[in-house]
Coordinates of C-alpha atoms in Angstrom, one line a residue:
M10 CA 107.5 72.6 115.3
N11 CA 106.6 73.8 118.8
L12 CA 107.7 77.5 118.9
L13 CA 108.8 77.8 122.5
L14 CA 108.6 81.9 124.5
L15 CA 111.9 82.6 125.2
L16 CA 111.8 85.8 128.5
L17 CA 115.1 87.3 128.5
L18 CA 115.9 89.8 131.3
L19 CA 118.3 92.2 131.0
P20 CA 118.9 95.5 133.6
V21 CA 116.0 97.5 133.3
L22 CA 116.2 101.3 133.2
S23 CA 112.5 102.3 133.4
L24 CA 109.6 101.2 134.5
S25 CA 108.3 103.0 132.2
L26 CA 109.4 102.4 129.3
A27 CA 110.2 99.2 129.6
R28 CA 106.8 98.5 129.4
G29 CA 105.7 99.8 126.3
L30 CA 108.4 97.8 124.6
K31 CA 108.2 94.3 123.3
R32 CA 110.8 92.9 120.5
V33 CA 109.7 89.9 118.5
T34 CA 112.5 88.1 117.1
L35 CA 112.6 85.8 114.5
T36 CA 114.9 82.6 113.7
R37 CA 115.5 81.9 109.7
H38 CA 114.6 78.5 109.0
R39 CA 116.0 76.3 105.6
S40 CA 114.8 78.1 102.2
L41 CA 112.2 76.5 101.4
R42 CA 111.9 77.8 97.2
Q43 CA 113.0 75.5 96.6
L44 CA 110.2 72.9 96.9
L45 CA 107.9 75.3 95.5
R46 CA 109.9 74.5 92.7
D47 CA 110.1 70.9 92.4
R48 CA 106.7 71.0 92.9
G49 CA 105.8 72.8 89.9
Q50 CA 103.9 75.8 92.3
L51 CA 106.4 78.1 92.2
S52 CA 105.4 80.4 89.5
H53 CA 101.9 80.3 92.0
F54 CA 103.5 81.5 95.1
W55 CA 105.3 84.4 93.4
Q56 CA 102.0 85.3 91.6
S57 CA 99.9 85.0 95.2
Y58 CA 102.1 85.6 97.8
Q59 CA 102.3 89.2 97.3
L60 CA 99.9 90.9 100.3
D61 CA 98.2 93.5 98.5
R62 CA 98.2 94.5 99.3
L63 CA 110.8 109.1 113.3
Q64 CA 116.0 115.4 115.1
D65 CA 113.7 114.2 117.6
R66 CA 115.5 112.4 120.4
E67 CA 116.3 108.0 120.2
V68 CA 115.1 106.1 122.6
C69 CA 116.9 103.3 124.1
T70 CA 115.6 100.2 123.9
I71 CA 117.6 97.6 126.4
F72 CA 114.7 97.0 128.4
T73 CA 113.2 93.7 129.6
Q74 CA 112.4 91.7 126.7
A75 CA 110.7 88.9 125.7
N76 CA 112.3 87.0 122.1
E77 CA 109.5 85.2 120.9
P78 CA 111.2 82.4 118.0
L79 CA 109.6 83.3 114.5
I80 CA 109.6 81.8 110.4
N81 CA 112.1 83.4 108.3
Y82 CA 109.9 81.7 104.9
L83 CA 111.9 81.6 102.2
D84 CA 114.4 83.9 103.0
I85 CA 112.6 86.2 102.1
E86 CA 109.1 86.5 103.9
Y87 CA 109.3 86.7 108.3
F88 CA 106.5 85.5 110.1
G89 CA 105.8 84.4 114.1
Q90 CA 103.6 83.9 116.3
I91 CA 100.9 85.1 118.3
S92 CA 97.8 83.9 120.2
I93 CA 94.0 84.3 121.4
G94 CA 91.8 83.7 122.8
T95 CA 91.7 82.8 127.1
P96 CA 93.4 79.8 127.5
P97 CA 95.5 81.1 124.1
Q98 CA 95.9 78.8 120.8
N99 CA 98.9 80.2 118.8
F100 CA 99.1 81.4 115.4
T101 CA 101.3 82.3 113.2
V102 CA 100.9 85.0 111.4
V103 CA 102.2 88.1 109.2
F104 CA 102.7 90.9 111.2
D105 CA 101.8 93.3 107.5
T106 CA 102.3 96.7 107.4
G107 CA 100.6 96.6 104.2
S108 CA 97.0 95.9 105.1
S109 CA 94.8 96.2 108.9
N110 CA 93.0 93.3 109.5
L111 CA 93.9 90.4 111.8
W112 CA 92.6 87.4 110.9
V113 CA 93.6 83.6 111.5
P114 CA 91.4 80.3 109.9
S115 CA 88.1 79.1 111.5
V116 CA 86.8 76.3 113.2
Y117 CA 84.0 76.1 111.2
C118 CA 86.0 76.2 107.2
S119 CA 86.1 73.7 105.2
S120 CA 88.1 74.5 102.8
R121 CA 91.9 73.1 101.7
A122 CA 93.6 75.6 102.6
C123 CA 92.0 76.0 106.0
A124 CA 92.9 71.9 107.2
A125 CA 96.5 72.3 106.5
H126 CA 96.8 75.8 108.9
T127 CA 96.2 75.9 112.2
K128 CA 92.7 76.6 113.3
F129 CA 90.4 78.6 115.6
H130 CA 87.7 77.4 118.6
P131 CA 85.7 80.4 119.9
S132 CA 83.8 77.7 121.8
Q133 CA 87.5 77.1 123.5
S134 CA 88.3 80.7 124.6
S135 CA 86.4 82.0 127.9
T136 CA 87.0 85.8 127.0
Y137 CA 85.4 85.5 123.0
Q138 CA 82.6 87.8 122.2
V139 CA 80.6 86.4 119.2
I140 CA 80.2 90.0 116.6
G141 CA 78.9 87.6 114.0
T142 CA 79.8 90.3 111.1
P143 CA 80.4 89.5 108.1
F144 CA 84.0 89.7 106.5
S145 CA 85.6 89.8 102.9
I146 CA 89.4 90.9 102.1
Q147 CA 91.5 90.1 98.8
Y148 CA 94.8 89.5 99.0
G149 CA 95.8 90.0 95.3
T150 CA 94.9 86.9 94.1
G151 CA 94.1 85.4 97.5
S152 CA 91.2 85.6 98.1
L153 CA 89.1 85.0 101.9
T154 CA 85.7 85.8 103.9
G155 CA 84.5 85.1 107.1
V156 CA 83.1 86.2 109.9
I157 CA 83.7 89.3 112.8
G158 CA 85.0 88.1 116.5
S159 CA 86.0 89.5 119.4
D160 CA 88.8 88.4 122.2
Q161 CA 92.6 89.3 123.7
V162 CA 95.3 88.3 121.4
T163 CA 98.6 88.4 122.6
I164 CA 102.1 89.5 121.2
D165 CA 104.8 88.2 123.0
G166 CA 102.8 88.4 126.6
L167 CA 101.6 92.1 125.8
T168 CA 97.5 91.6 125.9
V169 CA 94.9 93.3 123.3
T170 CA 92.0 92.7 125.1
N171 CA 88.8 93.7 122.9
Q172 CA 90.5 93.0 119.9
E173 CA 88.4 92.4 117.2
F174 CA 89.5 90.0 114.6
A175 CA 88.2 87.7 111.5
E176 CA 87.8 84.2 111.5
S177 CA 88.5 82.9 107.8
I178 CA 85.5 81.0 107.2
S179 CA 86.4 80.3 102.8
E180 CA 89.3 80.6 102.0
P181 CA 89.2 79.8 97.8
G182 CA 92.0 77.7 95.2
R183 CA 95.3 77.6 96.3
A184 CA 96.2 81.1 97.5
F185 CA 96.4 80.0 101.4
L186 CA 97.4 76.5 101.0
D187 CA 101.1 76.4 100.5
A188 CA 101.2 79.0 102.5
G189 CA 103.9 78.8 106.1
F190 CA 101.5 80.9 108.2
D191 CA 98.1 80.8 109.7
G192 CA 96.7 84.7 108.7
V193 CA 97.8 87.8 109.3
L194 CA 98.2 90.4 111.6
G195 CA 97.9 94.1 110.0
L196 CA 99.8 97.2 111.0
A197 CA 98.9 99.8 108.5
Y198 CA 96.8 102.9 108.9
P199 CA 93.1 102.4 109.8
S200 CA 92.0 103.8 106.8
L201 CA 92.7 100.2 105.2
S202 CA 90.7 97.7 108.0
V203 CA 88.4 95.7 106.0
G204 CA 85.0 96.3 108.3
G205 CA 86.1 99.6 110.2
I206 CA 87.6 97.4 113.0
T207 CA 90.0 99.1 115.3
P208 CA 93.5 97.6 114.0
V209 CA 95.8 95.5 116.6
F210 CA 98.7 98.3 116.9
D211 CA 95.5 101.0 117.5
N212 CA 94.8 98.9 120.2
M213 CA 97.6 98.3 122.0
I214 CA 98.2 102.4 121.7
A215 CA 94.7 103.4 122.9
Q216 CA 95.1 101.2 126.2
N217 CA 98.5 102.4 126.2
L218 CA 100.0 98.3 125.5
V219 CA 103.1 100.9 124.4
E220 CA 104.6 103.3 125.7
L221 CA 105.8 105.1 122.5
P222 CA 103.5 105.5 118.9
M223 CA 105.3 103.5 117.1
F224 CA 107.4 99.9 116.1
S225 CA 110.7 98.5 114.4
V226 CA 111.1 96.1 112.0
Y227 CA 114.5 94.5 111.3
M228 CA 115.4 91.3 109.1
S229 CA 118.5 89.4 108.3
R230 CA 119.8 89.1 105.3
N231 CA 121.6 86.1 106.4
S232 CA 120.4 83.2 106.1
E233 CA 122.4 81.2 108.1
S234 CA 121.8 83.1 110.7
S235 CA 119.9 82.1 113.6
L236 CA 118.6 85.0 114.1
G237 CA 116.1 86.3 111.5
G238 CA 114.8 89.8 112.6
E239 CA 112.3 91.6 115.1
V240 CA 109.5 93.3 115.1
L241 CA 109.9 95.7 119.0
F242 CA 107.1 97.0 119.4
G243 CA 106.8 100.8 121.2
G244 CA 110.1 102.0 119.7
F245 CA 114.1 101.3 117.9
D246 CA 116.9 99.7 118.2
P247 CA 119.9 101.7 117.8
S248 CA 121.5 98.4 117.9
R249 CA 119.8 97.5 114.6
F250 CA 121.1 99.7 112.4
T251 CA 124.4 102.0 111.8
G252 CA 124.3 106.5 111.5
T253 CA 121.3 107.3 112.7
L254 CA 117.7 107.0 111.8
N255 CA 116.1 109.5 108.5
W256 CA 112.3 110.2 108.7
V257 CA 110.3 110.2 105.8
P258 CA 107.1 111.8 106.1
V259 CA 103.9 109.6 105.4
T260 CA 102.2 110.9 102.4
K261 CA 99.3 109.0 102.0
R262 CA 97.4 107.5 105.6
G263 CA 96.5 104.3 104.0
Y264 CA 99.2 102.3 103.5
W265 CA 102.9 103.4 105.0
Q266 CA 103.2 105.4 101.4
I267 CA 106.1 107.7 101.1
H268 CA 107.7 109.6 98.7
L269 CA 110.5 108.9 96.1
D270 CA 112.7 111.6 94.3
N271 CA 114.0 109.1 91.9
I272 CA 115.4 105.6 90.8
Q273 CA 118.9 104.9 89.9
L274 CA 120.9 102.9 87.8
D275 CA 124.7 102.9 89.0
G276 CA 123.9 106.5 89.7
T277 CA 122.7 107.8 86.6
V278 CA 118.6 108.3 87.0
A279 CA 116.6 105.8 85.5
F280 CA 113.1 105.1 87.1
C281 CA 110.6 108.3 89.0
A282 CA 112.5 110.8 87.3
T283 CA 110.1 113.8 87.9
G284 CA 109.4 111.6 91.8
C285 CA 106.3 109.0 92.7
Q286 CA 105.8 107.0 95.5
A287 CA 105.8 103.6 97.5
I288 CA 104.6 101.9 100.3
V289 CA 107.2 100.0 102.8
D290 CA 105.5 96.7 103.6
T291 CA 106.7 93.4 105.1
G292 CA 103.8 92.0 103.9
T293 CA 105.3 92.1 100.3
S294 CA 108.2 89.5 99.8
L295 CA 110.2 91.4 96.6
I296 CA 109.8 94.9 96.0
T297 CA 108.0 95.6 93.2
G298 CA 106.5 98.4 90.8
P299 CA 104.9 98.6 87.8
S300 CA 105.5 96.4 85.3
R301 CA 106.3 98.0 82.8
E302 CA 109.2 99.8 84.1
V303 CA 110.1 96.5 86.6
K304 CA 110.5 94.6 82.9
K305 CA 112.4 97.5 81.8
L306 CA 115.0 97.2 85.1
Q307 CA 114.9 93.6 84.5
N308 CA 116.1 94.0 81.3
Y309 CA 118.8 95.9 82.8
I310 CA 120.3 93.6 84.9
G311 CA 120.4 91.2 82.7
A312 CA 117.5 89.1 84.3
T313 CA 115.5 86.2 82.3
P314 CA 112.5 85.0 83.1
V315 CA 112.3 81.0 84.0
D316 CA 109.0 79.5 86.5
G317 CA 107.9 82.6 87.6
E318 CA 111.1 84.0 88.7
C319 CA 113.1 86.7 86.8
T320 CA 116.4 83.9 86.9
V321 CA 120.9 85.8 87.1
D322 CA 123.8 83.9 86.0
C323 CA 125.0 84.0 90.5
N324 CA 128.4 84.7 88.5
N325 CA 128.5 87.7 86.6
L326 CA 126.2 89.5 90.1
S327 CA 130.2 91.9 90.5
E328 CA 129.3 92.9 86.7
M329 CA 125.1 94.4 87.6
P330 CA 123.9 97.1 88.2
D331 CA 123.4 98.6 92.1
V332 CA 119.5 100.4 92.5
T333 CA 119.7 103.2 94.5
F334 CA 116.2 104.6 96.2
T335 CA 116.2 108.2 96.1
I336 CA 113.8 109.4 98.8
Q337 CA 114.6 113.0 100.8
G338 CA 117.4 113.5 98.7
L339 CA 118.7 110.8 99.9
P340 CA 120.2 107.9 98.8
Y341 CA 119.1 103.8 100.0
T342 CA 121.8 101.5 97.9
L343 CA 120.4 98.6 97.0
S344 CA 124.0 96.1 95.7
A345 CA 123.6 93.4 93.4
Q346 CA 124.2 90.2 96.4
D347 CA 121.6 93.2 98.1
Y348 CA 119.1 92.4 95.8
T349 CA 119.5 89.1 94.2
L350 CA 117.9 86.0 95.8
M351 CA 119.9 83.2 96.0
E352 CA 119.5 79.5 96.7
Y353 CA 121.8 77.0 97.3
S354 CA 120.5 73.2 96.3
D355 CA 121.9 69.5 95.2
G356 CA 125.3 70.8 95.0
M357 CA 124.4 74.1 93.1
T358 CA 123.7 78.2 93.2
F359 CA 120.4 79.3 91.9
C360 CA 120.0 83.3 91.7
S361 CA 117.1 85.7 90.8
S362 CA 116.0 89.2 90.5
G363 CA 114.2 90.4 93.6
F364 CA 112.8 93.2 91.4
Q365 CA 108.9 91.9 90.7
G366 CA 105.9 93.5 88.2
M367 CA 102.6 94.9 89.8
D368 CA 100.2 97.3 88.7
I369 CA 98.1 98.8 90.8
P370 CA 95.4 100.9 89.9
P371 CA 94.5 104.4 90.3
P372 CA 93.4 105.9 92.6
T373 CA 96.0 104.3 95.1
G374 CA 98.1 103.1 92.5
P375 CA 100.7 103.3 90.8
L376 CA 103.3 102.0 93.7
W377 CA 106.5 101.4 94.5
I378 CA 106.6 98.9 97.4
L379 CA 109.3 98.9 99.2
G380 CA 109.2 95.4 100.4
D381 CA 112.0 92.7 102.5
V382 CA 114.4 92.8 99.9
F383 CA 114.7 96.4 101.0
I384 CA 113.6 96.6 104.5
R385 CA 116.9 93.6 104.8
Q386 CA 118.9 96.2 103.7
F387 CA 117.4 99.0 105.5
Y388 CA 115.8 99.0 109.1
S389 CA 112.4 101.1 109.6
V390 CA 111.1 102.3 112.0
F391 CA 107.0 103.1 111.8
D392 CA 105.8 105.9 113.9
R393 CA 102.3 106.1 114.0
G394 CA 102.6 109.5 116.9
N395 CA 104.7 112.2 113.2
N396 CA 103.1 109.8 111.4
R397 CA 107.3 109.5 109.7
V398 CA 108.9 105.8 108.7
G399 CA 112.7 106.4 109.5
L400 CA 114.9 104.5 107.2
A401 CA 118.6 103.3 108.4
P402 CA 121.0 100.6 107.5
A403 CA 120.5 97.4 109.0
A404 CA 123.5 96.0 111.0
H405 CA 124.6 92.6 109.8

């Protein structure tokens, strides 16, 4: 599909702030979950797709904007287009707050996964520079190796110069073969960056491309909506949430890690009674937690394992408990409709749990991961300037 950049010119309130805001919008496509189920690949997808992985003034964001259509994958994963090089070579990437590196497939990669995706041709870019350092990274059950190069990277007309990135040479197995994206653009802290490479957003800040050192994420929950969501670099959009943003300090500057007070089922504390750690991760599809606790949670909501998913009876949604994540004393509640994934196929409706067990060992873990199922309900602002995450109910 040819993804075209649509420029929408709105009244400019401030030339300075207008320079520092870039909006990436997402559109929805039909879910592919049924396709993977029919292929017998759904179980593998759920195992391999987890990318292991601001009282201050609020900023008005009604400025000149660039709206770019992006793809929604399986109704729960969101990714879009960037370009690398001169002239630009376009790639579809996950904007991933759970990692810090940028990588795309290389023309020199012979893996089946690379053959199924767009590959970068360094010889076709006049701004490319050879670095040549070996690169290797692991995402859950998926891994890749490659080399480091440097070039300009453009997101919605915002160009980062001299950006080091990885060109994958080998993507073994099927982890990335069926993925709807070519690569990953990491938006976590530099400490997570493999090889000490400066992340794209850090270079945006250093090169004065954003007025404010923050970005925000909106993900639509309406599967029939033409707008799947957006990433806004340099600020946040008050029209995308209701009420006010609640700011939560980052507890460890690697992932966007925060403290959870507890997790409640229908108002009763069921997990994390003495507090625990969680990360807000756009690169993880579901909400994950320690396997033992998530298994109990699945039992509470009546979920049954089937082909890599925990399915629920769609007729029981009104009877299933609310799940509440308490953060800094405030409740972030998901109803059964919020945490259940619904699939319509051949006149039938299938429902599955939006929770998954994932054990992250010490010293990094254990961790709960608040992935796209959570972010769809709560607009999220990632403030590097103050090392905090802003959360508010998303406006749908």
